[in-house]
Each structure stands twice: as C-alpha cells, then as structure tokens.
PDB file of C-alpha atoms in Angstrom:
ATOM      1  CA  MET E 152     -13.532  -6.252 -23.839  1.00 35.00           C
ATOM      2  CA  ALA E 153     -14.403  -2.804 -22.550  1.00 38.00           C
ATOM      3  CA  SER E 154     -12.830   0.232 -24.132  1.00 36.00           C
ATOM      4  CA  THR E 155      -9.970   1.881 -22.265  1.00 37.00           C
ATOM      5  CA  LYS E 156     -11.273   5.350 -23.141  1.00 36.00           C
ATOM      6  CA  TYR E 157     -12.222   7.173 -19.965  1.00 33.00           C
ATOM      7  CA  THR E 158     -15.542   8.958 -19.921  1.00 37.00           C
ATOM      8  CA  LEU E 159     -16.536  11.714 -17.519  1.00 35.00           C
ATOM      9  CA  ALA E 160     -18.544   9.133 -15.594  1.00 38.00           C
ATOM     10  CA  SER E 161     -15.566   6.853 -15.134  1.00 39.00           C
ATOM     11  CA  ARG E 162     -13.383   9.774 -14.105  1.00 39.00           C
ATOM     12  CA  VAL E 163     -15.891  10.665 -11.399  1.00 40.00           C
ATOM     13  CA  LYS E 164     -15.549   7.116 -10.072  1.00 41.00           C
ATOM     14  CA  VAL E 165     -11.814   7.617  -9.704  1.00 46.00           C
ATOM     15  CA  LEU E 166     -12.139  11.017  -8.083  1.00 47.00           C
ATOM     16  CA  SER E 167     -14.674   9.699  -5.572  1.00 62.00           C
ATOM     17  CA  MET E 168     -12.362   6.921  -4.447  1.00 73.00           C
ATOM     18  CA  PRO E 169     -13.602   5.582  -1.084  1.00 87.00           C
ATOM     19  CA  GLU E 170     -11.517   5.575   2.062  1.00 95.00           C
ATOM     20  CA  GLN E 171     -10.479   2.859   4.482  1.00 97.00           C
ATOM     21  CA  CYS E 172     -10.856   3.460   8.219  1.00 98.00           C
ATOM     22  CA  LEU E 173      -7.876   2.600  10.409  1.00 99.00           C
ATOM     23  CA  ALA E 174      -8.044   1.383  14.001  1.00 98.00           C
ATOM     24  CA  ASP E 175      -6.453   4.601  15.284  1.00 98.00           C
ATOM     25  CA  GLY E 176      -9.238   6.756  13.824  1.00 98.00           C
ATOM     26  CA  HIS E 177      -7.399   7.952  10.747  1.00 98.00           C
ATOM     27  CA  THR E 178      -8.496   7.106   7.214  1.00 98.00           C
ATOM     28  CA  MET E 179      -6.617   6.402   4.008  1.00 98.00           C
ATOM     29  CA  PRO E 180      -7.555   6.008   0.330  1.00 98.00           C
ATOM     30  CA  GLN E 181      -8.755   2.518  -0.540  1.00 97.00           C
ATOM     31  CA  ILE E 182      -6.558   2.385  -3.652  1.00 98.00           C
ATOM     32  CA  GLN E 183      -3.091   3.946  -3.638  1.00 98.00           C
ATOM     33  CA  LEU E 184      -0.271   4.362  -6.131  1.00 98.00           C
ATOM     34  CA  GLY E 185       2.851   2.299  -5.476  1.00 97.00           C
ATOM     35  CA  LEU E 186       6.209   3.938  -6.258  1.00 97.00           C
ATOM     36  CA  PHE E 187       8.362   0.799  -5.988  1.00 96.00           C
ATOM     37  CA  GLU E 188      11.230   0.451  -8.481  1.00 91.00           C
ATOM     38  CA  MET E 189      10.631   3.877  -9.986  1.00 97.00           C
ATOM     39  CA  SER E 190      13.533   6.140 -10.798  1.00 96.00           C
ATOM     40  CA  ARG E 191      13.469   9.549  -9.182  1.00 97.00           C
ATOM     41  CA  ALA E 192      12.186  11.121 -12.388  1.00 97.00           C
ATOM     42  CA  GLU E 193       9.551   8.412 -12.806  1.00 98.00           C
ATOM     43  CA  ALA E 194       8.361   8.846  -9.228  1.00 97.00           C
ATOM     44  CA  SER E 195       7.987  12.583  -9.701  1.00 98.00           C
ATOM     45  CA  ALA E 196       6.080  12.217 -12.966  1.00 98.00           C
ATOM     46  CA  SER E 197       3.933   9.386 -11.605  1.00 98.00           C
ATOM     47  CA  VAL E 198       2.875  11.357  -8.540  1.00 98.00           C
ATOM     48  CA  GLU E 199       1.793  14.257 -10.737  1.00 97.00           C
ATOM     49  CA  ALA E 200      -0.077  11.957 -13.117  1.00 97.00           C
ATOM     50  CA  GLY E 201      -1.634  10.122 -10.196  1.00 97.00           C
ATOM     51  CA  LEU E 202      -2.898  13.336  -8.637  1.00 97.00           C
ATOM     52  CA  ALA E 203      -4.417  14.334 -11.973  1.00 96.00           C
ATOM     53  CA  GLU E 204      -6.191  10.973 -12.169  1.00 96.00           C
ATOM     54  CA  GLY E 205      -7.645  11.250  -8.682  1.00 95.00           C
ATOM     55  CA  TYR E 206      -5.135   9.269  -6.629  1.00 97.00           C
ATOM     56  CA  ARG E 207      -4.681  10.659  -3.149  1.00 98.00           C
ATOM     57  CA  GLY E 208      -2.523   7.934  -1.599  1.00 98.00           C
ATOM     58  CA  PHE E 209       1.133   7.359  -2.508  1.00 99.00           C
ATOM     59  CA  ASP E 210       3.294   4.522  -1.201  1.00 98.00           C
ATOM     60  CA  CYS E 211       7.001   5.278  -0.884  1.00 98.00           C
ATOM     61  CA  ALA E 212       9.947   3.888   1.123  1.00 98.00           C
ATOM     62  CA  GLN E 213      13.518   4.643   2.083  1.00 98.00           C
ATOM     63  CA  MET E 214      14.605   1.660  -0.029  1.00 96.00           C
ATOM     64  CA  TYR E 215      13.023   3.174  -3.135  1.00 97.00           C
ATOM     65  CA  ASP E 216      15.438   6.131  -3.086  1.00 97.00           C
ATOM     66  CA  ASN E 217      12.764   8.508  -4.371  1.00 97.00           C
ATOM     67  CA  GLU E 218      11.257  10.000  -1.200  1.00 98.00           C
ATOM     68  CA  ARG E 219      12.500  13.505  -1.944  1.00 98.00           C
ATOM     69  CA  GLU E 220      11.200  13.512  -5.516  1.00 98.00           C
ATOM     70  CA  ALA E 221       7.842  12.028  -4.554  1.00 98.00           C
ATOM     71  CA  GLY E 222       7.411  14.578  -1.789  1.00 98.00           C
ATOM     72  CA  GLN E 223       8.400  17.486  -4.010  1.00 98.00           C
ATOM     73  CA  ALA E 224       5.935  16.375  -6.674  1.00 98.00           C
ATOM     74  CA  LEU E 225       3.213  16.164  -4.040  1.00 98.00           C
ATOM     75  CA  GLN E 226       3.986  19.648  -2.749  1.00 98.00           C
ATOM     76  CA  GLU E 227       3.842  21.097  -6.251  1.00 97.00           C
ATOM     77  CA  GLY E 228       0.762  19.067  -7.115  1.00 97.00           C
ATOM     78  CA  LEU E 229      -1.199  20.278  -4.113  1.00 96.00           C
ATOM     79  CA  ALA E 230      -0.989  23.852  -5.319  1.00 91.00           C
ATOM     80  CA  ARG E 231      -1.593  22.901  -8.950  1.00 94.00           C
ATOM     81  CA  HIS E 232      -4.733  20.916  -8.195  1.00 94.00           C
ATOM     82  CA  GLY E 233      -6.143  23.145  -5.464  1.00 95.00           C
ATOM     83  CA  LEU E 234      -5.530  20.570  -2.733  1.00 97.00           C
ATOM     84  CA  THR E 235      -4.294  20.809   0.840  1.00 97.00           C
ATOM     85  CA  ARG E 236      -1.865  18.583   2.736  1.00 98.00           C
ATOM     86  CA  ALA E 237      -4.820  16.881   4.424  1.00 97.00           C
ATOM     87  CA  ASP E 238      -6.121  15.751   1.020  1.00 97.00           C
ATOM     88  CA  VAL E 239      -3.235  13.345   0.391  1.00 98.00           C
ATOM     89  CA  PHE E 240      -1.922  10.297   2.219  1.00 98.00           C
ATOM     90  CA  TYR E 241       1.813   9.637   2.089  1.00 99.00           C
ATOM     91  CA  THR E 242       3.483   6.430   3.261  1.00 99.00           C
ATOM     92  CA  SER E 243       7.153   5.642   3.784  1.00 99.00           C
ATOM     93  CA  LYS E 244       9.022   2.744   5.351  1.00 99.00           C
ATOM     94  CA  LEU E 245      12.119   2.078   7.422  1.00 99.00           C
ATOM     95  CA  ALA E 246      14.782   0.432   5.287  1.00 98.00           C
ATOM     96  CA  GLU E 247      16.385  -1.597   8.057  1.00 98.00           C
ATOM     97  CA  ASN E 248      15.400  -2.513  11.597  1.00 98.00           C
ATOM     98  CA  SER E 249      18.050  -1.766  14.203  1.00 98.00           C
ATOM     99  CA  THR E 250      18.782  -2.355  17.870  1.00 98.00           C
ATOM    100  CA  SER E 251      19.920   1.281  17.984  1.00 99.00           C
ATOM    101  CA  TYR E 252      16.903   3.382  18.946  1.00 99.00           C
ATOM    102  CA  ASP E 253      18.677   6.638  18.076  1.00 99.00           C
ATOM    103  CA  THR E 254      19.553   5.350  14.601  1.00 99.00           C
ATOM    104  CA  VAL E 255      15.929   4.533  13.835  1.00 99.00           C
ATOM    105  CA  ARG E 256      14.583   7.816  15.229  1.00 99.00           C
ATOM    106  CA  ALA E 257      17.084   9.732  13.121  1.00 99.00           C
ATOM    107  CA  SER E 258      16.119   7.687  10.070  1.00 99.00           C
ATOM    108  CA  ILE E 259      12.433   8.493  10.532  1.00 99.00           C
ATOM    109  CA  ARG E 260      13.216  12.195  10.885  1.00 99.00           C
ATOM    110  CA  GLU E 261      15.263  12.019   7.687  1.00 99.00           C
ATOM    111  CA  SER E 262      12.277  10.583   5.831  1.00 99.00           C
ATOM    112  CA  VAL E 263      10.031  13.336   7.163  1.00 99.00           C
ATOM    113  CA  ALA E 264      12.540  15.964   6.062  1.00 99.00           C
ATOM    114  CA  ALA E 265      13.077  14.324   2.674  1.00 98.00           C
ATOM    115  CA  CYS E 266       9.418  14.357   1.687  1.00 98.00           C
ATOM    116  CA  GLY E 267       8.975  17.950   2.827  1.00 98.00           C
ATOM    117  CA  LEU E 268       5.324  17.403   3.716  1.00 98.00           C
ATOM    118  CA  GLY E 269       5.609  18.239   7.407  1.00 98.00           C
ATOM    119  CA  TYR E 270       4.650  14.760   8.548  1.00 99.00           C
ATOM    120  CA  ILE E 271       4.233  11.235   7.200  1.00 99.00           C
ATOM    121  CA  ASP E 272       0.724   9.801   7.265  1.00 99.00           C
ATOM    122  CA  LEU E 273       1.812   6.177   7.617  1.00 99.00           C
ATOM    123  CA  PHE E 274       5.264   4.901   8.506  1.00 99.00           C
ATOM    124  CA  LEU E 275       5.976   1.179   8.286  1.00 99.00           C
ATOM    125  CA  LEU E 276       8.744  -1.153   9.346  1.00 99.00           C
ATOM    126  CA  HIS E 277       9.575  -2.498   5.880  1.00 99.00           C
ATOM    127  CA  SER E 278      10.254  -6.054   7.030  1.00 99.00           C
ATOM    128  CA  PRO E 279      10.666  -8.247  10.121  1.00 99.00           C
ATOM    129  CA  LEU E 280      14.342  -8.838   9.324  1.00 98.00           C
ATOM    130  CA  GLY E 281      16.892  -8.213  12.065  1.00 98.00           C
ATOM    131  CA  GLY E 282      15.453 -10.290  14.877  1.00 98.00           C
ATOM    132  CA  PRO E 283      13.090  -9.648  17.814  1.00 99.00           C
ATOM    133  CA  ALA E 284      15.243  -7.017  19.530  1.00 99.00           C
ATOM    134  CA  ALA E 285      15.664  -4.947  16.372  1.00 99.00           C
ATOM    135  CA  ARG E 286      11.963  -5.217  15.554  1.00 99.00           C
ATOM    136  CA  TRP E 287      10.942  -4.021  19.004  1.00 99.00           C
ATOM    137  CA  THR E 288      13.488  -1.207  19.174  1.00 99.00           C
ATOM    138  CA  SER E 289      12.425   0.012  15.751  1.00 99.00           C
ATOM    139  CA  TRP E 290       8.761  -0.080  16.720  1.00 99.00           C
ATOM    140  CA  ARG E 291       9.465   1.975  19.870  1.00 99.00           C
ATOM    141  CA  ALA E 292      10.974   4.606  17.600  1.00 99.00           C
ATOM    142  CA  VAL E 293       7.822   4.603  15.462  1.00 99.00           C
ATOM    143  CA  GLU E 294       5.678   5.020  18.583  1.00 99.00           C
ATOM    144  CA  ASP E 295       7.744   8.020  19.637  1.00 99.00           C
ATOM    145  CA  ALA E 296       7.610   9.508  16.139  1.00 99.00           C
ATOM    146  CA  ILE E 297       3.822   9.336  16.387  1.00 99.00           C
ATOM    147  CA  ALA E 298       3.908  11.002  19.805  1.00 99.00           C
ATOM    148  CA  ALA E 299       6.138  13.747  18.371  1.00 99.00           C
ATOM    149  CA  GLY E 300       3.760  14.445  15.482  1.00 99.00           C
ATOM    150  CA  GLU E 301       6.258  13.360  12.838  1.00 99.00           C
ATOM    151  CA  VAL E 302       4.089  10.387  11.884  1.00 99.00           C
ATOM    152  CA  ARG E 303       0.301  10.013  12.077  1.00 99.00           C
ATOM    153  CA  SER E 304      -0.080   6.206  11.960  1.00 99.00           C
ATOM    154  CA  GLY E 305       2.315   3.297  12.337  1.00 99.00           C
ATOM    155  CA  GLY E 306       2.390  -0.117  10.770  1.00 99.00           C
ATOM    156  CA  VAL E 307       4.497  -2.969   9.513  1.00 99.00           C
ATOM    157  CA  SER E 308       5.234  -4.687   6.223  1.00 99.00           C
ATOM    158  CA  ASN E 309       5.984  -8.288   5.304  1.00 99.00           C
ATOM    159  CA  TYR E 310       5.093  -9.407   8.828  1.00 99.00           C
ATOM    160  CA  GLY E 311       3.996 -13.014   9.166  1.00 99.00           C
ATOM    161  CA  PRO E 312       1.354 -14.019  11.748  1.00 99.00           C
ATOM    162  CA  GLN E 313       4.079 -14.802  14.278  1.00 99.00           C
ATOM    163  CA  HIS E 314       5.596 -11.324  13.939  1.00 99.00           C
ATOM    164  CA  VAL E 315       2.199  -9.676  14.332  1.00 99.00           C
ATOM    165  CA  GLU E 316       1.516 -11.640  17.521  1.00 98.00           C
ATOM    166  CA  GLU E 317       5.018 -10.960  18.857  1.00 99.00           C
ATOM    167  CA  LEU E 318       4.506  -7.213  18.560  1.00 99.00           C
ATOM    168  CA  LEU E 319       0.959  -7.121  19.898  1.00 99.00           C
ATOM    169  CA  GLN E 320       1.829  -9.267  22.909  1.00 98.00           C
ATOM    170  CA  HIS E 321       4.857  -7.201  23.927  1.00 98.00           C
ATOM    171  CA  SER E 322       4.368  -5.848  27.441  1.00 98.00           C
ATOM    172  CA  GLY E 323       5.770  -2.458  26.476  1.00 98.00           C
ATOM    173  CA  LEU E 324       3.442  -1.838  23.526  1.00 99.00           C
ATOM    174  CA  ARG E 325       1.897   1.637  23.587  1.00 99.00           C
ATOM    175  CA  VAL E 326       0.661   1.997  20.000  1.00 99.00           C
ATOM    176  CA  ALA E 327      -0.597  -0.955  17.990  1.00 99.00           C
ATOM    177  CA  PRO E 328       0.175  -1.212  14.265  1.00 99.00           C
ATOM    178  CA  VAL E 329      -2.818  -0.340  12.096  1.00 99.00           C
ATOM    179  CA  VAL E 330      -1.481  -1.696   8.783  1.00 99.00           C
ATOM    180  CA  ASN E 331       0.466  -4.708   7.542  1.00 99.00           C
ATOM    181  CA  GLN E 332       1.588  -4.325   3.927  1.00 99.00           C
ATOM    182  CA  ILE E 333       2.193  -7.674   2.230  1.00 99.00           C
ATOM    183  CA  GLU E 334       2.290  -9.207  -1.222  1.00 99.00           C
ATOM    184  CA  SER E 335      -1.195 -10.532  -1.938  1.00 99.00           C
ATOM    185  CA  HIS E 336      -3.089 -11.445  -5.103  1.00 99.00           C
ATOM    186  CA  PRO E 337      -5.027 -14.515  -6.290  1.00 99.00           C
ATOM    187  CA  PHE E 338      -1.771 -16.368  -6.923  1.00 99.00           C
ATOM    188  CA  ASN E 339      -0.441 -15.634  -3.420  1.00 99.00           C
ATOM    189  CA  THR E 340      -3.475 -15.078  -1.222  1.00 99.00           C
ATOM    190  CA  ARG E 341      -1.711 -15.136   2.176  1.00 99.00           C
ATOM    191  CA  THR E 342      -4.926 -15.938   4.007  1.00 98.00           C
ATOM    192  CA  ASP E 343      -2.853 -16.860   7.061  1.00 98.00           C
ATOM    193  CA  ILE E 344      -1.536 -13.320   7.399  1.00 99.00           C
ATOM    194  CA  ARG E 345      -4.829 -11.703   6.426  1.00 99.00           C
ATOM    195  CA  ASP E 346      -6.709 -13.725   9.037  1.00 99.00           C
ATOM    196  CA  ALA E 347      -4.180 -12.835  11.750  1.00 98.00           C
ATOM    197  CA  CYS E 348      -4.501  -9.146  10.901  1.00 99.00           C
ATOM    198  CA  ALA E 349      -8.296  -9.300  10.783  1.00 99.00           C
ATOM    199  CA  ARG E 350      -8.393 -10.702  14.310  1.00 98.00           C
ATOM    200  CA  HIS E 351      -6.645  -7.573  15.549  1.00 98.00           C
ATOM    201  CA  GLY E 352      -8.268  -4.939  13.339  1.00 99.00           C
ATOM    202  CA  ILE E 353      -5.125  -4.437  11.254  1.00 99.00           C
ATOM    203  CA  VAL E 354      -5.740  -3.329   7.672  1.00 99.00           C
ATOM    204  CA  VAL E 355      -3.856  -5.296   5.020  1.00 99.00           C
ATOM    205  CA  GLU E 356      -2.316  -3.373   2.146  1.00 99.00           C
ATOM    206  CA  ALA E 357      -1.617  -5.492  -0.932  1.00 99.00           C
ATOM    207  CA  TYR E 358       1.542  -4.712  -2.848  1.00 98.00           C
ATOM    208  CA  ALA E 359       2.095  -6.282  -6.261  1.00 98.00           C
ATOM    209  CA  PRO E 360      -1.698  -6.709  -6.633  1.00 98.00           C
ATOM    210  CA  LEU E 361      -1.200  -7.093 -10.393  1.00 98.00           C
ATOM    211  CA  THR E 362       1.442  -9.842  -9.870  1.00 98.00           C
ATOM    212  CA  ARG E 363       4.023  -7.516 -11.469  1.00 96.00           C
ATOM    213  CA  GLY E 364       2.556  -8.737 -14.733  1.00 97.00           C
ATOM    214  CA  MET E 365       3.555 -12.369 -14.137  1.00 98.00           C
ATOM    215  CA  ARG E 366      -0.007 -13.744 -14.115  1.00 98.00           C
ATOM    216  CA  ILE E 367      -2.056 -10.871 -15.473  1.00 98.00           C
ATOM    217  CA  GLN E 368      -2.761 -12.821 -18.672  1.00 98.00           C
ATOM    218  CA  HIS E 369      -3.610 -16.036 -16.840  1.00 98.00           C
ATOM    219  CA  PRO E 370      -6.700 -17.636 -18.448  1.00 98.00           C
ATOM    220  CA  ALA E 371      -8.636 -17.466 -15.174  1.00 97.00           C
ATOM    221  CA  VAL E 372      -8.100 -13.702 -15.060  1.00 99.00           C
ATOM    222  CA  THR E 373      -8.695 -12.946 -18.736  1.00 99.00           C
ATOM    223  CA  ARG E 374     -11.889 -15.029 -18.696  1.00 98.00           C
ATOM    224  CA  LEU E 375     -13.285 -12.861 -15.920  1.00 99.00           C
ATOM    225  CA  ALA E 376     -12.131  -9.711 -17.691  1.00 98.00           C
ATOM    226  CA  GLN E 377     -14.221 -10.745 -20.678  1.00 98.00           C
ATOM    227  CA  LYS E 378     -17.184 -11.656 -18.472  1.00 98.00           C
ATOM    228  CA  TYR E 379     -17.195  -8.323 -16.647  1.00 98.00           C
ATOM    229  CA  GLU E 380     -16.118  -6.261 -19.677  1.00 97.00           C
ATOM    230  CA  CYS E 381     -13.106  -4.873 -17.896  1.00 98.00           C
ATOM    231  CA  THR E 382      -9.343  -5.309 -18.009  1.00 98.00           C
ATOM    232  CA  PRO E 383      -7.379  -8.099 -16.294  1.00 98.00           C
ATOM    233  CA  ALA E 384      -5.819  -5.487 -14.007  1.00 98.00           C
ATOM    234  CA  GLN E 385      -9.253  -4.318 -12.910  1.00 98.00           C
ATOM    235  CA  VAL E 386     -10.210  -7.902 -12.045  1.00 99.00           C
ATOM    236  CA  LEU E 387      -7.165  -8.192  -9.777  1.00 99.00           C
ATOM    237  CA  VAL E 388      -7.793  -4.833  -8.105  1.00 98.00           C
ATOM    238  CA  ARG E 389     -11.431  -5.808  -7.471  1.00 98.00           C
ATOM    239  CA  TRP E 390     -10.273  -9.076  -5.912  1.00 99.00           C
ATOM    240  CA  SER E 391      -8.125  -7.127  -3.429  1.00 99.00           C
ATOM    241  CA  LEU E 392     -10.897  -4.697  -2.575  1.00 98.00           C
ATOM    242  CA  GLN E 393     -13.522  -7.384  -2.083  1.00 98.00           C
ATOM    243  CA  HIS E 394     -11.226  -9.122   0.369  1.00 99.00           C
ATOM    244  CA  GLY E 395     -11.039  -5.882   2.357  1.00 98.00           C
ATOM    245  CA  MET E 396      -7.492  -5.018   1.353  1.00 99.00           C
ATOM    246  CA  VAL E 397      -6.012  -1.724   0.157  1.00 99.00           C
ATOM    247  CA  PRO E 398      -4.287  -2.477  -3.171  1.00 99.00           C
ATOM    248  CA  LEU E 399      -1.203  -0.555  -4.314  1.00 98.00           C
ATOM    249  CA  PRO E 400      -1.148  -0.938  -8.102  1.00 98.00           C
ATOM    250  CA  LYS E 401       1.966   0.494  -9.698  1.00 95.00           C
ATOM    251  CA  SER E 402       2.213   2.162 -13.091  1.00 95.00           C
ATOM    252  CA  THR E 403       4.145   4.984 -14.701  1.00 96.00           C
ATOM    253  CA  LYS E 404       1.503   5.355 -17.435  1.00 96.00           C
ATOM    254  CA  ARG E 405      -1.326   7.776 -16.758  1.00 96.00           C
ATOM    255  CA  ALA E 406      -3.930   5.781 -18.701  1.00 96.00           C
ATOM    256  CA  ARG E 407      -3.069   2.654 -16.725  1.00 96.00           C
ATOM    257  CA  MET E 408      -3.343   4.554 -13.455  1.00 97.00           C
ATOM    258  CA  ALA E 409      -6.863   5.647 -14.347  1.00 96.00           C
ATOM    259  CA  GLU E 410      -7.781   2.145 -15.478  1.00 96.00           C
ATOM    260  CA  ASN E 411      -6.483   0.504 -12.296  1.00 97.00           C
ATOM    261  CA  ALA E 412      -8.585   2.764 -10.081  1.00 96.00           C
ATOM    262  CA  ASP E 413     -11.757   2.675 -12.199  1.00 96.00           C
ATOM    263  CA  VAL E 414     -13.229  -0.408 -10.519  1.00 96.00           C
ATOM    264  CA  ASN E 415     -16.359   0.839  -8.778  1.00 92.00           C
ATOM    265  CA  GLY E 416     -18.722  -0.067 -11.620  1.00 93.00           C
ATOM    266  CA  PHE E 417     -18.760  -3.828 -11.101  1.00 96.00           C
ATOM    267  CA  GLU E 418     -18.399  -6.508  -8.431  1.00 98.00           C
ATOM    268  CA  LEU E 419     -17.026 -10.022  -8.746  1.00 99.00           C
ATOM    269  CA  SER E 420     -19.522 -12.710  -7.772  1.00 99.00           C
ATOM    270  CA  ALA E 421     -18.867 -14.964  -4.781  1.00 99.00           C
ATOM    271  CA  GLU E 422     -18.342 -17.840  -7.199  1.00 99.00           C
ATOM    272  CA  ASP E 423     -15.756 -15.907  -9.198  1.00 99.00           C
ATOM    273  CA  MET E 424     -13.981 -14.746  -6.048  1.00 99.00           C
ATOM    274  CA  ALA E 425     -13.733 -18.368  -4.928  1.00 99.00           C
ATOM    275  CA  ALA E 426     -12.375 -19.380  -8.327  1.00 98.00           C
ATOM    276  CA  LEU E 427      -9.651 -16.746  -8.046  1.00 99.00           C
ATOM    277  CA  ASP E 428      -8.857 -17.788  -4.473  1.00 99.00           C
ATOM    278  CA  ALA E 429      -8.324 -21.319  -5.759  1.00 98.00           C
ATOM    279  CA  MET E 430      -5.508 -20.093  -8.032  1.00 98.00           C
ATOM    280  CA  ASP E 431      -3.175 -19.669  -5.031  1.00 98.00           C
ATOM    281  CA  GLU E 432       0.303 -21.042  -5.792  1.00 98.00           C
ATOM    282  CA  HIS E 433       2.273 -18.897  -3.312  1.00 98.00           C
ATOM    283  CA  LEU E 434       3.766 -16.909  -6.186  1.00 98.00           C
ATOM    284  CA  VAL E 435       6.406 -14.542  -4.776  1.00 98.00           C
ATOM    285  CA  THR E 436       7.183 -11.797  -7.267  1.00 97.00           C
ATOM    286  CA  ASP E 437      10.039 -10.114  -5.402  1.00 94.00           C
ATOM    287  CA  TRP E 438      10.914 -11.128  -1.823  1.00 95.00           C
ATOM    288  CA  ASP E 439       9.253 -12.924   1.077  1.00 97.00           C
ATOM    289  CA  PRO E 440      10.722 -12.242   4.527  1.00 97.00           C
ATOM    290  CA  THR E 441       7.484 -13.225   6.292  1.00 98.00           C
ATOM    291  CA  ASP E 442       9.198 -16.258   7.838  1.00 97.00           C
ATOM    292  CA  ALA E 443      12.163 -14.311   9.245  1.00 98.00           C
ATOM    293  CA  GLU E 444      13.338 -15.344  12.708  1.00 96.00           C
TER     294      GLU E 444
END
C-alpha cells in the first residue's frame, strides 16, 4: 500500500487539478469538496483546509444549513491564499421546488446573499420532488437568476432520465441544465441517468463517490488499491473520473482531502473498470428521489 505522506510532487498534482467544460461555456474543477452533513464550524474549517490543499470547487446547499459559513470561509481564504473570486467555483441548491415563482426567486437571492460571494457559480434544483409544475416553475426562476447575473450556470440534482427529458422538451425552455448531480459509485452506477445526460451534453456530478464508507473496504476495491499502490478512496475517485463524472468526495480531515484529490498518477485499466462496474447493487447511501412523479 502506498504511503499517505504527501510529497511536493503529489501536492503539485492536486494544485493542477484539471477542469471540466460545461455546455454553456463555463468550466468547473473536475474534483470538488462536498460539504454535506457538516456542521457550520466543520464547513468553515473544511473550506479553509480544502483551499490549502488545492481544492477550488465547493458543493453546498440550502439543506446543509452552512451556506453562510462556507461562503465566509471562502472569502477569507481568497485573501489568505492570494486568490480571486474567479479562482473558485461555488455550488448551492434549492431546498424545495415550488409552484410559487416569487418564492423560488427569493430563495435563490437569499443563497447568493448568504454566501457573500457576489454570485453563485452553479445553482441546482436539489431534487425532482414536488411534481411537474413545481419543477418547471423552479427552473424558470433559475433561468431568470442566470439572466440577472446572480447565478452563472444552472443544473439539477437527483433527476432521473424522465425528469431530464421532461425539462429539455418543455416548450418554454430558455436555458438548458448543464449538470445533473446524482449518487454514483461502483455499487450504484446509474448508467441509465448517465447515458441520458450524455446524450444531451449534461455533466454528471457524483455525490457520495466513496459510498459514505459503506463499501470502501469491499474486497474488489481493496484489491485494486493494492494493485495500483493507492488507497481505496483513490480507486473510487478514479472510477468516477474515468467515467467522465465530477466526483464530490467529502472529508473534514485535511490529509484525506489531499489523498482524495491526488489521483492523477495512475489510471484504472479497462478490465478493472469493468470489474468495478459489475459490482453495481443499486446501493443508496442516503436518499433516492430519482423516480419521483
């Protein structure tokens, strides 16, 4: 097993993290730090540690109740690390779809104000829950937030193929979603959703890429970790990247953050990727609203 000590060479790999192009012309970091289920203090400390370790993308949400702390830590970190606002990519998400356009617009503005960053790089509808009318009304509000400069890019989360098609086929669509954030890892591959997104040029972000620890010590994963002289977490992050996804590994530990992003020095073979794909058991680690009506 490879050492978890981080050399200058490995640190350079983290700092030179590649970017993912979005269909609207914007780019975002190919690996980002998830802030799910972090207390406000943990989110603040994790953002600072993440910046120090080379992370430039941070995934937040209204549901996480830590937007203000994450944004404040980013503002302070920019000055501390000699960065500008354009150097970081901040995501937030709408907690609840609504048939009230004004309610959603106000909610988006509240998220922009809470983070204190001037604008949100990517704003997502957190789920398809609420029904077709609420989904469409909420998306109209995202479109208008983009037009107003409050948000740069818009996307969705936990959308099944049917929800993606519903939105894209709507006659009133002005701005297409550029991201769909879903749970995806070798034990829940969601090829159906990934294929639907690929057909329309929608980037898939993978939350819970490390299975929230539930399968990180699975023999299939640890065997590959030994083969490639890396950690099990690095195997899972590589799997996401090689499938063209943007993984959002979560950690409050600085060493783990560095480890999770230090994956540019190896590549899983086609045979090993196929072996991991075959582990799919539709493992849901938190929630799965992808079949919502």
